[in-house]
mmCIF file of C-alpha atoms (C1' of nucleotides) in Angstrom:
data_model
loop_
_atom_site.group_PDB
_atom_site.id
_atom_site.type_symbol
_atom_site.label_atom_id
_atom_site.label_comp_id
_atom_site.label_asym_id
_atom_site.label_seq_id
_atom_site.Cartn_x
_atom_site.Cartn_y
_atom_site.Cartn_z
ATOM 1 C CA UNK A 137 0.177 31.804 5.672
ATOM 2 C CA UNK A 138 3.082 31.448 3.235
ATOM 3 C CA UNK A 139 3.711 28.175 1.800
ATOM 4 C CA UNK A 140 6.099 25.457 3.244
ATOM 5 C CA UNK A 141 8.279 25.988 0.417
ATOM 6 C CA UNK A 142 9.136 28.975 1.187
ATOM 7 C CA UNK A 143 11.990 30.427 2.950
ATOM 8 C CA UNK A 144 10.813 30.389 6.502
ATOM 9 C CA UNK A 145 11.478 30.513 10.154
ATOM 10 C CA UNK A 146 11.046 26.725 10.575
ATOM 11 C CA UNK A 147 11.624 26.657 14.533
ATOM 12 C CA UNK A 148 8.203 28.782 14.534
ATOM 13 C CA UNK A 149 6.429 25.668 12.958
ATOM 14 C CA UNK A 150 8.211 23.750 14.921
ATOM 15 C CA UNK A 151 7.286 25.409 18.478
ATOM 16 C CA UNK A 152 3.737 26.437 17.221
ATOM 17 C CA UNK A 153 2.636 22.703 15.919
ATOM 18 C CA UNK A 154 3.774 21.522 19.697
ATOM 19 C CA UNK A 155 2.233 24.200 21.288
ATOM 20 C CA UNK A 156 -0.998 23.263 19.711
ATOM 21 C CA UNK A 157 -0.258 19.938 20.538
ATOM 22 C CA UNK A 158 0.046 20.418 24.185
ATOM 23 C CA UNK A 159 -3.399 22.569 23.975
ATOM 24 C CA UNK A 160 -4.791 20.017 22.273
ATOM 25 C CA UNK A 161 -4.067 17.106 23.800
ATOM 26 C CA UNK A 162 -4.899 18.706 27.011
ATOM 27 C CA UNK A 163 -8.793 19.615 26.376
ATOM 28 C CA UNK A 164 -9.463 16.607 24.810
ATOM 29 C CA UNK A 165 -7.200 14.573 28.084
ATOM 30 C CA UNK A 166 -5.133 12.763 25.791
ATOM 31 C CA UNK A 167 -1.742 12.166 27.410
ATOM 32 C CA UNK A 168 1.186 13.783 25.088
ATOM 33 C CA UNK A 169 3.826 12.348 26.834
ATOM 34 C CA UNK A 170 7.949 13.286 26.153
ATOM 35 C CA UNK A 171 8.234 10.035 24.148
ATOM 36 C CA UNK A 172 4.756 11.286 21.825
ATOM 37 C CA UNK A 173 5.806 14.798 21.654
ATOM 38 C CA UNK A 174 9.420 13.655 20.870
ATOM 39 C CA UNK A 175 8.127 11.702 18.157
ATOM 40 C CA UNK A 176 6.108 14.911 16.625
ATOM 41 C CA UNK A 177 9.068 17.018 17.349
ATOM 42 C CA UNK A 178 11.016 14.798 14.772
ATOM 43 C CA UNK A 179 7.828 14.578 12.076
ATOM 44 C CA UNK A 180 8.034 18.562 12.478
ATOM 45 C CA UNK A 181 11.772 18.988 11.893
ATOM 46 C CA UNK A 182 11.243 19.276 8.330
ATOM 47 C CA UNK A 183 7.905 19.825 5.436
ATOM 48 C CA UNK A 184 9.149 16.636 3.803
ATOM 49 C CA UNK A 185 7.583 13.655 5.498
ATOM 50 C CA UNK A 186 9.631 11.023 7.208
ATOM 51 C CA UNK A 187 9.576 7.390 7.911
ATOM 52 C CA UNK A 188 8.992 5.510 10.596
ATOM 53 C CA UNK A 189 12.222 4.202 10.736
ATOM 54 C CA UNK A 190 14.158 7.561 10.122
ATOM 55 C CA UNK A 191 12.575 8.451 13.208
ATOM 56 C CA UNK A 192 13.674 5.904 15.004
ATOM 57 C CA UNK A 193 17.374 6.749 13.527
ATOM 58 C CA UNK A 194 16.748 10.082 14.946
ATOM 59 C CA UNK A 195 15.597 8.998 18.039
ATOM 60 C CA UNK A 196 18.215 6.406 18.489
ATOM 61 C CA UNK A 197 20.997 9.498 17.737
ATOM 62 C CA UNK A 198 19.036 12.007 20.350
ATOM 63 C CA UNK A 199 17.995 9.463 23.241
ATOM 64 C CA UNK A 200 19.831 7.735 25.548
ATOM 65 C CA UNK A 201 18.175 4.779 25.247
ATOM 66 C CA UNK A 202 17.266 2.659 21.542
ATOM 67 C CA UNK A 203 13.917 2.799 20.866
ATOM 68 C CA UNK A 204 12.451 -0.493 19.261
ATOM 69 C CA UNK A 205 9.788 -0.052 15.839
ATOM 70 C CA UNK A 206 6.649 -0.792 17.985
ATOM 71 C CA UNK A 207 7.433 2.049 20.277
ATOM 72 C CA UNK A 208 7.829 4.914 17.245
ATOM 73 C CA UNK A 209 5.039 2.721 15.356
ATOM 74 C CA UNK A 210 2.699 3.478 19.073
ATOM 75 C CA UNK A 211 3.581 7.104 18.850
ATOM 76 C CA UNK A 212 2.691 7.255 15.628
ATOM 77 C CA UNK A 213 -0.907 6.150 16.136
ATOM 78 C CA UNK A 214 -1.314 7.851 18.965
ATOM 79 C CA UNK A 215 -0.286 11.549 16.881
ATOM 80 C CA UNK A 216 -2.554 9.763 13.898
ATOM 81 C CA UNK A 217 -5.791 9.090 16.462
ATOM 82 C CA UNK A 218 -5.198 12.769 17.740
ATOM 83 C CA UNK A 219 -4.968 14.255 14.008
ATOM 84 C CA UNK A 220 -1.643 16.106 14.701
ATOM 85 C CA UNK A 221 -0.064 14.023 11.861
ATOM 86 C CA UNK A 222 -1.237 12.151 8.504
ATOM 87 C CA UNK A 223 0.420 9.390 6.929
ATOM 88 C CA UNK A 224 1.044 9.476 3.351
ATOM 89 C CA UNK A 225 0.319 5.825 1.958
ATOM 90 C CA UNK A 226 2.509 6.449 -1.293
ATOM 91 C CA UNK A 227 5.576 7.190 0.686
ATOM 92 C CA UNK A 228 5.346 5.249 3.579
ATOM 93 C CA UNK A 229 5.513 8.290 6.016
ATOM 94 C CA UNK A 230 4.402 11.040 8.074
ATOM 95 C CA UNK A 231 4.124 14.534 7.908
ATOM 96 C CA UNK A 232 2.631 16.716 11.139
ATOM 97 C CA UNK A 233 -0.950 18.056 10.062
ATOM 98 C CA UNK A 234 -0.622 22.372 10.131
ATOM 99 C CA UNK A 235 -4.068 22.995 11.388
ATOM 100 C CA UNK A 236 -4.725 20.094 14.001
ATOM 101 C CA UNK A 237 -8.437 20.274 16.208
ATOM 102 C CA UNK A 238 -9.615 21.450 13.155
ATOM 103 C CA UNK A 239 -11.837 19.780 10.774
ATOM 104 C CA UNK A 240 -11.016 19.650 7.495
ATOM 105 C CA UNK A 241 -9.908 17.474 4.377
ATOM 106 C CA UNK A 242 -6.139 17.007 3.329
ATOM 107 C CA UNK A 243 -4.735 17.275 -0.519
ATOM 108 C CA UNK A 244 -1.022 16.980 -0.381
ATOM 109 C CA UNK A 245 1.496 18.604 -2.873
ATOM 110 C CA UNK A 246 4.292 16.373 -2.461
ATOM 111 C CA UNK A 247 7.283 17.391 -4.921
ATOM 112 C CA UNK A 248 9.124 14.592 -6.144
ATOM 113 C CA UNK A 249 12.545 16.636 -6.111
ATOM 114 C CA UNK A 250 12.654 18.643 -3.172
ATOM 115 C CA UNK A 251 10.245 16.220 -0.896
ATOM 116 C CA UNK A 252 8.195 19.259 0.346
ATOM 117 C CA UNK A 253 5.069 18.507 1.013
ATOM 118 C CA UNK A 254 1.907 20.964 1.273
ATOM 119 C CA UNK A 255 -1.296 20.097 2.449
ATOM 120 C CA UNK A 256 -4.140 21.848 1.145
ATOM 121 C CA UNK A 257 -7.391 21.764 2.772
ATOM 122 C CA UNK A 258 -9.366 23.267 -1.347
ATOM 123 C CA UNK A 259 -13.410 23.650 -1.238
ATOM 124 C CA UNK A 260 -13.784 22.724 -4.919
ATOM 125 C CA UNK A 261 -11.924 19.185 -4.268
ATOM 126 C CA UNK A 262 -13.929 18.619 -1.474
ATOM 127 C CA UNK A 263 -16.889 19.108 -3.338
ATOM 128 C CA UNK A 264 -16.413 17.160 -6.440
ATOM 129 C CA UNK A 265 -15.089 14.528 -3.627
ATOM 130 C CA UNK A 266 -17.690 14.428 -2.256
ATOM 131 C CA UNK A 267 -20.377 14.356 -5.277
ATOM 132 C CA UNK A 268 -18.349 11.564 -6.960
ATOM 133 C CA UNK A 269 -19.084 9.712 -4.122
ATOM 134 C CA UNK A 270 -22.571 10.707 -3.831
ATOM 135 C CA UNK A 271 -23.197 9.880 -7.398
ATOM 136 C CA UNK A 272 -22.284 6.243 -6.530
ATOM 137 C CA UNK A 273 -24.198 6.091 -3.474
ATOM 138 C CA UNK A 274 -20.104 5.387 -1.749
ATOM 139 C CA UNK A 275 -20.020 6.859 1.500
ATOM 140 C CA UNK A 276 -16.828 8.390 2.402
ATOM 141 C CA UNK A 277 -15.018 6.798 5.599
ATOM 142 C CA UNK A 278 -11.227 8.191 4.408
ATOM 143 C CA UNK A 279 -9.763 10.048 1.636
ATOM 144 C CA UNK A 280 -6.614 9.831 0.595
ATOM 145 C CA UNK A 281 -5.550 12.337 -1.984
ATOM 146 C CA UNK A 282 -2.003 12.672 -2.656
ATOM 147 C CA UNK A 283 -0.609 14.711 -5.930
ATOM 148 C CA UNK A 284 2.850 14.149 -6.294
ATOM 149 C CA UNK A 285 4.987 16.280 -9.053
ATOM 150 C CA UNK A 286 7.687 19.257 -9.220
ATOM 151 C CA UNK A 287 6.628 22.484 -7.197
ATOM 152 C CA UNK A 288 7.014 25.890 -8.295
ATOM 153 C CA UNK A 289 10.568 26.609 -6.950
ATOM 154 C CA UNK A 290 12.060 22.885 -7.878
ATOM 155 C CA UNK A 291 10.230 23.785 -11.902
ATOM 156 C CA UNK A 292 11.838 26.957 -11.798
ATOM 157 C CA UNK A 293 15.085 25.581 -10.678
ATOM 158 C CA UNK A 294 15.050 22.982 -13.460
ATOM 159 C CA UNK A 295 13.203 25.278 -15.727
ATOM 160 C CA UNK B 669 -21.047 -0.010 -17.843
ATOM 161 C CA UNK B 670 -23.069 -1.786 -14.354
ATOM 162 C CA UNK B 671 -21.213 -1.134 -11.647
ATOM 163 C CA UNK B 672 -18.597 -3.436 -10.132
ATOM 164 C CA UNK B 673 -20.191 -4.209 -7.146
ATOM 165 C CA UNK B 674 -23.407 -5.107 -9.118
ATOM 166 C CA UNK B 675 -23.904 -8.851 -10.089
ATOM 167 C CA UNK B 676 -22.164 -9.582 -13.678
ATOM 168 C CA UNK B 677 -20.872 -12.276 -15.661
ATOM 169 C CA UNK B 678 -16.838 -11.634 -14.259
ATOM 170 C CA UNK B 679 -15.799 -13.976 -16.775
ATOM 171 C CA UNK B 680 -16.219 -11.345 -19.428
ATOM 172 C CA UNK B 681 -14.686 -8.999 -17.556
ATOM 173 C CA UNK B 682 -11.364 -11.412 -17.183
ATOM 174 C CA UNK B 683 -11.876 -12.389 -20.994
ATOM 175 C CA UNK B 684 -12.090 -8.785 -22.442
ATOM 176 C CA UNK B 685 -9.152 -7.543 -19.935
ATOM 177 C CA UNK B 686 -7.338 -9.923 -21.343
ATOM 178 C CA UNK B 687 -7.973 -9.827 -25.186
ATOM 179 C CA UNK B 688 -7.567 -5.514 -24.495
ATOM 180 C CA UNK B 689 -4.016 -6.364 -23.165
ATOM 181 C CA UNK B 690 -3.153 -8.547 -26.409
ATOM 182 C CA UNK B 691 -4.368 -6.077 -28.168
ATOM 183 C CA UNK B 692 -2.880 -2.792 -26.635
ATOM 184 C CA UNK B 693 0.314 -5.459 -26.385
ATOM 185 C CA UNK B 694 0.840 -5.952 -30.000
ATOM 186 C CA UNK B 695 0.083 -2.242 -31.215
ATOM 187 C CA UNK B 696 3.124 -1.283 -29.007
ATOM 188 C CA UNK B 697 5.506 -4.312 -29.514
ATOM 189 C CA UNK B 698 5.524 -4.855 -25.771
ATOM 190 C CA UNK B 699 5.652 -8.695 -25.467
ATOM 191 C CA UNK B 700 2.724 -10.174 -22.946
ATOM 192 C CA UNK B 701 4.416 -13.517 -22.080
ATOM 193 C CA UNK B 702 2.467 -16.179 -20.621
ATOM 194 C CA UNK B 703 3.963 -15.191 -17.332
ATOM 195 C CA UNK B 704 2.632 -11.455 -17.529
ATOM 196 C CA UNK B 705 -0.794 -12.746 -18.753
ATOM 197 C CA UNK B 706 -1.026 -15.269 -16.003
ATOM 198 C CA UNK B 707 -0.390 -12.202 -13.417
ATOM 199 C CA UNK B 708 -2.904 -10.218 -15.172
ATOM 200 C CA UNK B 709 -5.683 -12.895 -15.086
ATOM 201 C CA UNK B 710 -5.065 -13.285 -11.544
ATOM 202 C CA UNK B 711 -5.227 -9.517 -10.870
ATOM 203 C CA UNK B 712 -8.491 -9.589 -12.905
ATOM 204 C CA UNK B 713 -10.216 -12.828 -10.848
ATOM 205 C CA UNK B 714 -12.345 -10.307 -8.982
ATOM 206 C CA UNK B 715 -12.746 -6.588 -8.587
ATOM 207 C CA UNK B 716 -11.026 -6.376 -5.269
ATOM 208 C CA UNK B 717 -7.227 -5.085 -5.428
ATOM 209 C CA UNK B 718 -4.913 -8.092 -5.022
ATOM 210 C CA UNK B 719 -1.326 -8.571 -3.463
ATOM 211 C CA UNK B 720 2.157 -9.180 -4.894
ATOM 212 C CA UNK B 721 2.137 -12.057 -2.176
ATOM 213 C CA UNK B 722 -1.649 -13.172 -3.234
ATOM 214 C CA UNK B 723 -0.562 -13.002 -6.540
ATOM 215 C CA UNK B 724 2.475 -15.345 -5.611
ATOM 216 C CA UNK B 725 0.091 -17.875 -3.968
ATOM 217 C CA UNK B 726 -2.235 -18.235 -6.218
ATOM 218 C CA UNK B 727 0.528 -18.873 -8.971
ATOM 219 C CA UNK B 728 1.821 -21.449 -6.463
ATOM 220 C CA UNK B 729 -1.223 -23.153 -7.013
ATOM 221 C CA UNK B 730 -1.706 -23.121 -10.083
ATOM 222 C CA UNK B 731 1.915 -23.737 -11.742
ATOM 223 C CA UNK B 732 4.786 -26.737 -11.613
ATOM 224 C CA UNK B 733 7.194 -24.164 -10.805
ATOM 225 C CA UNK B 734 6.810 -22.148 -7.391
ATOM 226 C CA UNK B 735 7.746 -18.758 -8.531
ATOM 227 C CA UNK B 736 9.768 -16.053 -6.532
ATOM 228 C CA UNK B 737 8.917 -12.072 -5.754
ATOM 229 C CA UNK B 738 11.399 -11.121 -8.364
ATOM 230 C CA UNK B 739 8.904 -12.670 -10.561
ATOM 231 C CA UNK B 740 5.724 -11.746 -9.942
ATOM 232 C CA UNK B 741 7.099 -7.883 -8.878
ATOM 233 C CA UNK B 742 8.184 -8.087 -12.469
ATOM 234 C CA UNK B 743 5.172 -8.876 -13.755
ATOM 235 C CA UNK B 744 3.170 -5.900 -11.922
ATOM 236 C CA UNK B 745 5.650 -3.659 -13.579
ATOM 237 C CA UNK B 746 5.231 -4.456 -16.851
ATOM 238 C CA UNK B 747 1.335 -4.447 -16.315
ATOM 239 C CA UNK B 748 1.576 -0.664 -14.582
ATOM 240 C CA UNK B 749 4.203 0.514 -17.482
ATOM 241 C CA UNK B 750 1.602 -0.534 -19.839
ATOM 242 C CA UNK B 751 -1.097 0.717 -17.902
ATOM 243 C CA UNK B 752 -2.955 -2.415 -17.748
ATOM 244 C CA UNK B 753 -3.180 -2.349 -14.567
ATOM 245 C CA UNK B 754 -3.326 0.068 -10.871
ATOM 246 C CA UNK B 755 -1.505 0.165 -7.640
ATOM 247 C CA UNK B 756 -3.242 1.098 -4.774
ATOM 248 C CA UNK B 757 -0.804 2.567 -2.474
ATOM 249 C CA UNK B 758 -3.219 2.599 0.881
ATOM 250 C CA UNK B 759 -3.989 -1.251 0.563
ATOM 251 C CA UNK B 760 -0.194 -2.244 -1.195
ATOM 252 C CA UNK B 761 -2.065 -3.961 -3.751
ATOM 253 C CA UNK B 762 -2.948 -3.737 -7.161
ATOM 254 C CA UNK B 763 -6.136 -4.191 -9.448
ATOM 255 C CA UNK B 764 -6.626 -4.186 -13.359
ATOM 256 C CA UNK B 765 -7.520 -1.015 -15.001
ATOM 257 C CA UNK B 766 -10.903 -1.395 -16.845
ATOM 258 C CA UNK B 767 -10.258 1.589 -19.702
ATOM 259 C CA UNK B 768 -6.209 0.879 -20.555
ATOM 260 C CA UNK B 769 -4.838 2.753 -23.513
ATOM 261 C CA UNK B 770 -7.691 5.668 -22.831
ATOM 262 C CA UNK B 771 -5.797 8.333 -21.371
ATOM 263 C CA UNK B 772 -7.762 8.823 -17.786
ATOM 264 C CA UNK B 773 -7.742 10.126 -14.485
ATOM 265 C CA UNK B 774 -7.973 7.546 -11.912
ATOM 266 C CA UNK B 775 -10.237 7.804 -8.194
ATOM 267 C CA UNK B 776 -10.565 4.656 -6.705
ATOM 268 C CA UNK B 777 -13.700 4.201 -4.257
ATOM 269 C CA UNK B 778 -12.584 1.116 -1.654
ATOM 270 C CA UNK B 779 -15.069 -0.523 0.133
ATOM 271 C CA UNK B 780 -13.792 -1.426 3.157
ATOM 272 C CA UNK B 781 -16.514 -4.038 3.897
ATOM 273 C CA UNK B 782 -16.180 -5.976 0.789
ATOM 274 C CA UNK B 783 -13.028 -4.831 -0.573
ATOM 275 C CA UNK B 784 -14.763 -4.281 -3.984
ATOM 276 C CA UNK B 785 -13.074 -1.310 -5.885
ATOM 277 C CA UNK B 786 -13.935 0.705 -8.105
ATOM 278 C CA UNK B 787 -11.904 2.840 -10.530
ATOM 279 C CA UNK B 788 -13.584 6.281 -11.587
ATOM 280 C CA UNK B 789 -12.850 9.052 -14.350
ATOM 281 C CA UNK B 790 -14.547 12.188 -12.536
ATOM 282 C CA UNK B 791 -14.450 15.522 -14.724
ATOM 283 C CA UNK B 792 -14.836 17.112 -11.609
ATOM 284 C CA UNK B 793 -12.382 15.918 -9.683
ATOM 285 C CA UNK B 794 -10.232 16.116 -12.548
ATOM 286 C CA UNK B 795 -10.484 19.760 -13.211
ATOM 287 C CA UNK B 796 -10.356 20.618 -9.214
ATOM 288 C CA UNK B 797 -7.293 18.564 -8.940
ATOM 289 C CA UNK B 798 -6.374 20.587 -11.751
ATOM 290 C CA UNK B 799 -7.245 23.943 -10.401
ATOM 291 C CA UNK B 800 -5.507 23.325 -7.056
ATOM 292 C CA UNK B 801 -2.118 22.179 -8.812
ATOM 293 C CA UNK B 802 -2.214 25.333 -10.574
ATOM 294 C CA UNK B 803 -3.519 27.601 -7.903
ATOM 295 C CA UNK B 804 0.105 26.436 -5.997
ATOM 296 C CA UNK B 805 1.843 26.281 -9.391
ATOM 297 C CA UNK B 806 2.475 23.081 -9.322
ATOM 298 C CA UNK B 807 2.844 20.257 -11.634
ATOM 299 C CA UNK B 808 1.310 17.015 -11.176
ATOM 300 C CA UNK B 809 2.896 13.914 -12.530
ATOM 301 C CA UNK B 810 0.901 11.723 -10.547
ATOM 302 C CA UNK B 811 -2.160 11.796 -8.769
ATOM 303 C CA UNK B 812 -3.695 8.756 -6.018
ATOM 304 C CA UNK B 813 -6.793 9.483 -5.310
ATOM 305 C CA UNK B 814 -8.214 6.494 -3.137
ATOM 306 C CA UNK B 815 -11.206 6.916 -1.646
ATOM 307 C CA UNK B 816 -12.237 4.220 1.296
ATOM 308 C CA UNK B 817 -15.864 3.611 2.633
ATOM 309 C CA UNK B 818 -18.867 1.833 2.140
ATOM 310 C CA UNK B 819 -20.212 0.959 -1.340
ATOM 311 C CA UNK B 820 -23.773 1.306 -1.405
ATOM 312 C CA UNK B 821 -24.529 -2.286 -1.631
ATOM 313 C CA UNK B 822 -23.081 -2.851 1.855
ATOM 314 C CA UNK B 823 -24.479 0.074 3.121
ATOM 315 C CA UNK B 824 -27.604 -1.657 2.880
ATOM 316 C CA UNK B 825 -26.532 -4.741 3.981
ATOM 317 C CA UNK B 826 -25.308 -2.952 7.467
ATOM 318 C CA UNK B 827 -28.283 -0.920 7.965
ATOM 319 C "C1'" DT C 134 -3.054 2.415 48.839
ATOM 320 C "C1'" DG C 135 -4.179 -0.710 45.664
ATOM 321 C "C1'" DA C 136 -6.635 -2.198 41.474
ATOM 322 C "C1'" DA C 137 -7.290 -0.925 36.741
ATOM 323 C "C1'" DA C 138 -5.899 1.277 32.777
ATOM 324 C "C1'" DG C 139 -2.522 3.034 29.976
ATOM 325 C "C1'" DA C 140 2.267 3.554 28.254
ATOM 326 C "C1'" DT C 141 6.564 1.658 27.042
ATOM 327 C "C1'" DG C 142 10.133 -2.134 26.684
ATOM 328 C "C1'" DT C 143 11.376 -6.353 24.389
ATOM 329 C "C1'" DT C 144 11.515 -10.225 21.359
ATOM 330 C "C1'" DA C 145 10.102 -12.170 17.473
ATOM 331 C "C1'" DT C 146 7.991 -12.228 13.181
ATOM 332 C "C1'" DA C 147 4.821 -10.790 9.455
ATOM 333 C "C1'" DT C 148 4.413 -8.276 5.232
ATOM 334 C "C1'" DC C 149 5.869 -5.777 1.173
ATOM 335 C "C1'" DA C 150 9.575 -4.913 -2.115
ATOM 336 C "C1'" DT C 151 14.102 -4.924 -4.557
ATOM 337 C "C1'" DA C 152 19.305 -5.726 -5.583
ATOM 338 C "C1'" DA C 153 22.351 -8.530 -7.981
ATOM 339 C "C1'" DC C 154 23.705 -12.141 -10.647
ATOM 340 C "C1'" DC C 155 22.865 -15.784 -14.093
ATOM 341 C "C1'" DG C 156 21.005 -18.716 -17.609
ATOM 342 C "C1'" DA C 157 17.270 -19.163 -21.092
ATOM 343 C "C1'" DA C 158 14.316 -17.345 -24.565
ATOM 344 C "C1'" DT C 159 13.475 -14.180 -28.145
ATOM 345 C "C1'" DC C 160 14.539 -10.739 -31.599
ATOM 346 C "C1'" DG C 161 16.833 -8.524 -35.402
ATOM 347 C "C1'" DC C 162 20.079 -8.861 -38.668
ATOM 348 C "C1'" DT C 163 22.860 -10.935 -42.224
ATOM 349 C "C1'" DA D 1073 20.083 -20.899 -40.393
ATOM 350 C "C1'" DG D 1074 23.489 -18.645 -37.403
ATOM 351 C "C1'" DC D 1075 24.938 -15.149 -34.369
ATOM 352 C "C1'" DG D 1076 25.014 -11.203 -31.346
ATOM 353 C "C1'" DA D 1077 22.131 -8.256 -28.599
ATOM 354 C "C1'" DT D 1078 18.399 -7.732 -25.794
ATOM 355 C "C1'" DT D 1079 14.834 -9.072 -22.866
ATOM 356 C "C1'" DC D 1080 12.799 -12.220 -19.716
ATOM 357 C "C1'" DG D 1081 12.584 -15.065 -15.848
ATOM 358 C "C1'" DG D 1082 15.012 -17.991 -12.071
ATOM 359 C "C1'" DT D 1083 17.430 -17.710 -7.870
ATOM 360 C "C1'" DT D 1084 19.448 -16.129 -3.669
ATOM 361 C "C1'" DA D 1085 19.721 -12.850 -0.516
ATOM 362 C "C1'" DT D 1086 18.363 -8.870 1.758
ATOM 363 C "C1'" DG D 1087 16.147 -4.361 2.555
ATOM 364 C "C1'" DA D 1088 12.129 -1.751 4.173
ATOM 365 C "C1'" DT D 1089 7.844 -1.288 6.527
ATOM 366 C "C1'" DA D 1090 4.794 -2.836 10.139
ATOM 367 C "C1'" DT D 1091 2.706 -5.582 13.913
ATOM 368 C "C1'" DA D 1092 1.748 -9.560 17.395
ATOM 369 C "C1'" DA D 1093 2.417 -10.927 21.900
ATOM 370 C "C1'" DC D 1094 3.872 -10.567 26.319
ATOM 371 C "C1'" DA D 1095 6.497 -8.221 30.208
ATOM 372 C "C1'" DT D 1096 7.199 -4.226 32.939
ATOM 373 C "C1'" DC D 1097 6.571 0.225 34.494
ATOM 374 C "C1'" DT D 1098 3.673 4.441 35.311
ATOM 375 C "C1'" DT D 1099 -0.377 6.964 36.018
ATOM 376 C "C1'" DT D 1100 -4.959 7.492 37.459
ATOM 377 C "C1'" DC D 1101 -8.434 7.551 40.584
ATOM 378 C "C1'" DA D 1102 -11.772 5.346 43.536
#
DNA sequence: TGAAAGATGTTATATCATAACCGAATCGCT
DNA sequence: AGCGATTCGGTTATGATATAACATCTTTCA
C-alpha cells in the first residue's frame, strides 16, 4: 500500500473505506445508516483528520437540513464503537481507520505542516508497548500513541 | 524510585518538585512567581493529572482573589515551557513531571480506576518510536504516548 | 399490528481554552 | 534612585469541544 502522503487516487479510499463499512457493519448487524455513513464519508474526504464541528460545517453545506453537535457527536461514536474511525485526543478529531474488522494497534504520523496523518499498525511498538506495561504489572485497556512532526515530503519541501 | 501508586510520604514528593523547579528556575532566569508555584503545588497534590478548571477551584479556595482562566492557563504554560510539568491530551489535564531538566521520553500509564498516573522513560519504546519515525522518514517533534488501564494495585482490588 | 428498541431532532448547558486589552510588578540600565 | 522596557497577571469576552435530557420518529420483530 503506498502511503497517504502520496499522490493518490483518493476517491478509491474513499469508496473502498465505505465499502468495507457497509460489509462490515452488515455481518456484525450494526445499522450504517445515510446519516452514519455520511458522517464517515466526510472523515474520509481527506488523510488529515477533522473535527467534529467541521463536519458538521460540511454537513450543514451538503444536507438539506442543519444538523445539531449531538447528532455528528452520535455518529461519531457509533463509527468509534464499530472501529471504522479513531479519534486523535491531541487534535480533537477523527480520522477513518484504513484496515477496519481488523485487529490491530494504531501509531499515528501526524505532520504538523501538511496535517496528513498515517496510521501505522509497527510489531516492535507493540511489543515494547506492551512489555512496558508488563514490567509494571499495568494492564493495557487503550493506547493512545500519537507522533506528531514534519513528514518526508513537507521536510523535503522545507529542506 | 517506589512506584506512584505505592504508599509514600507525597509531601516529599510536593517539597522536592518544588525546590527542583526553584532550582531549574534560577539556572535559566525564568522567574517562578508565587502564582506559577502555587499552580505547580496544586498540580503536584497527588499523582493523578489535574484540570485547568480543578486547578482554578482549588485556587478559589485557597486565595483572597478568585482568579480567572487567563490565569491559571498561563500558569500551565510556563510550567510545560519549562518542562516542569505534562499535559495529557486524552484526559485535558495536566500532571507534574517527576525528572524535569533530564532530557526524557515520556509514556504515561493511566489508571482508569484510580486515576493514578504514572510517567515512564522506556528505552524500548523509545528506540521503536524511533525506528518507526524513521522507517516512514519522518521527524518527530513530539510524541504522546498515554497509555490507559488498570494499575496493578487495582487490578487486585477488582479481582 | 403494536410494543420495544434504536436513531435522530432539539434545546440547553457543561467543559476546556484563548483573544485582546490594561494596569501592576519587575528588570536592566544609567 | 529614576526611567524605559519587558514581563506578569487581572479582566472581560468569546471561541471550541462535548454532552445531558427529553421529544419524536423509525425500525425491528414477536
Amino acid at each position: 500500500m503506498t502511503s497517504v502522503n502520496q499522490p493518490h487516487d483518493h476517491h478509491l479510499c474513499i469508496s473502498e473505506a465505505l465499502q468495507e463499512a457497509r460489509t462490515l457493519c452488515q455481518q456484525k448487524g450494526a445499522r450504517l445508516t445515510y446519516l452514519r455513513e455520511k458522517v464517515l464519508e466526510l472523515v474520509w474526504q481527506s488523510h488529515q483528520p477533522i473535527g467534529a464541528y467541521d463536519i458538521l460545517a460540511e454537513l450543514a453545506k451538503q444536507e438539506e437540513r442543519v444538523a445539531q453537535p449531538p447528532t455528528v457527536y452520535r455518529a461519531l461514536d457509533f463509527l468509534l464503537e464499530q472501529g471504522l474511525i479513531h479519534r486523535l485526543s491531541s487534535l480533537n478529531a477523527f480520522i477513518g481507520c484504513p484496515h477496519p474488522g481488523k485487529k490491530h494497534n494504531s501509531c499515528f504520523l501526524i505532520c504538523q505542516n501538511c496535517r496528513v496523518t498515517q496510521e501505522i499498525d509497527h510489531q516492535a511498538i507493540n511489543q515494547s508497548i506492551a512489555s512496558c506495561a508488563t514490567d509494571q504489572g499495568f494492564k493495557i485497556t487503550d493506547a493512545a500513541i500519537e507522533l506528531t512532526g514534519l513528514c518526508s515530503i513537507c521536510q523535503e519541501a522545507q529542506g
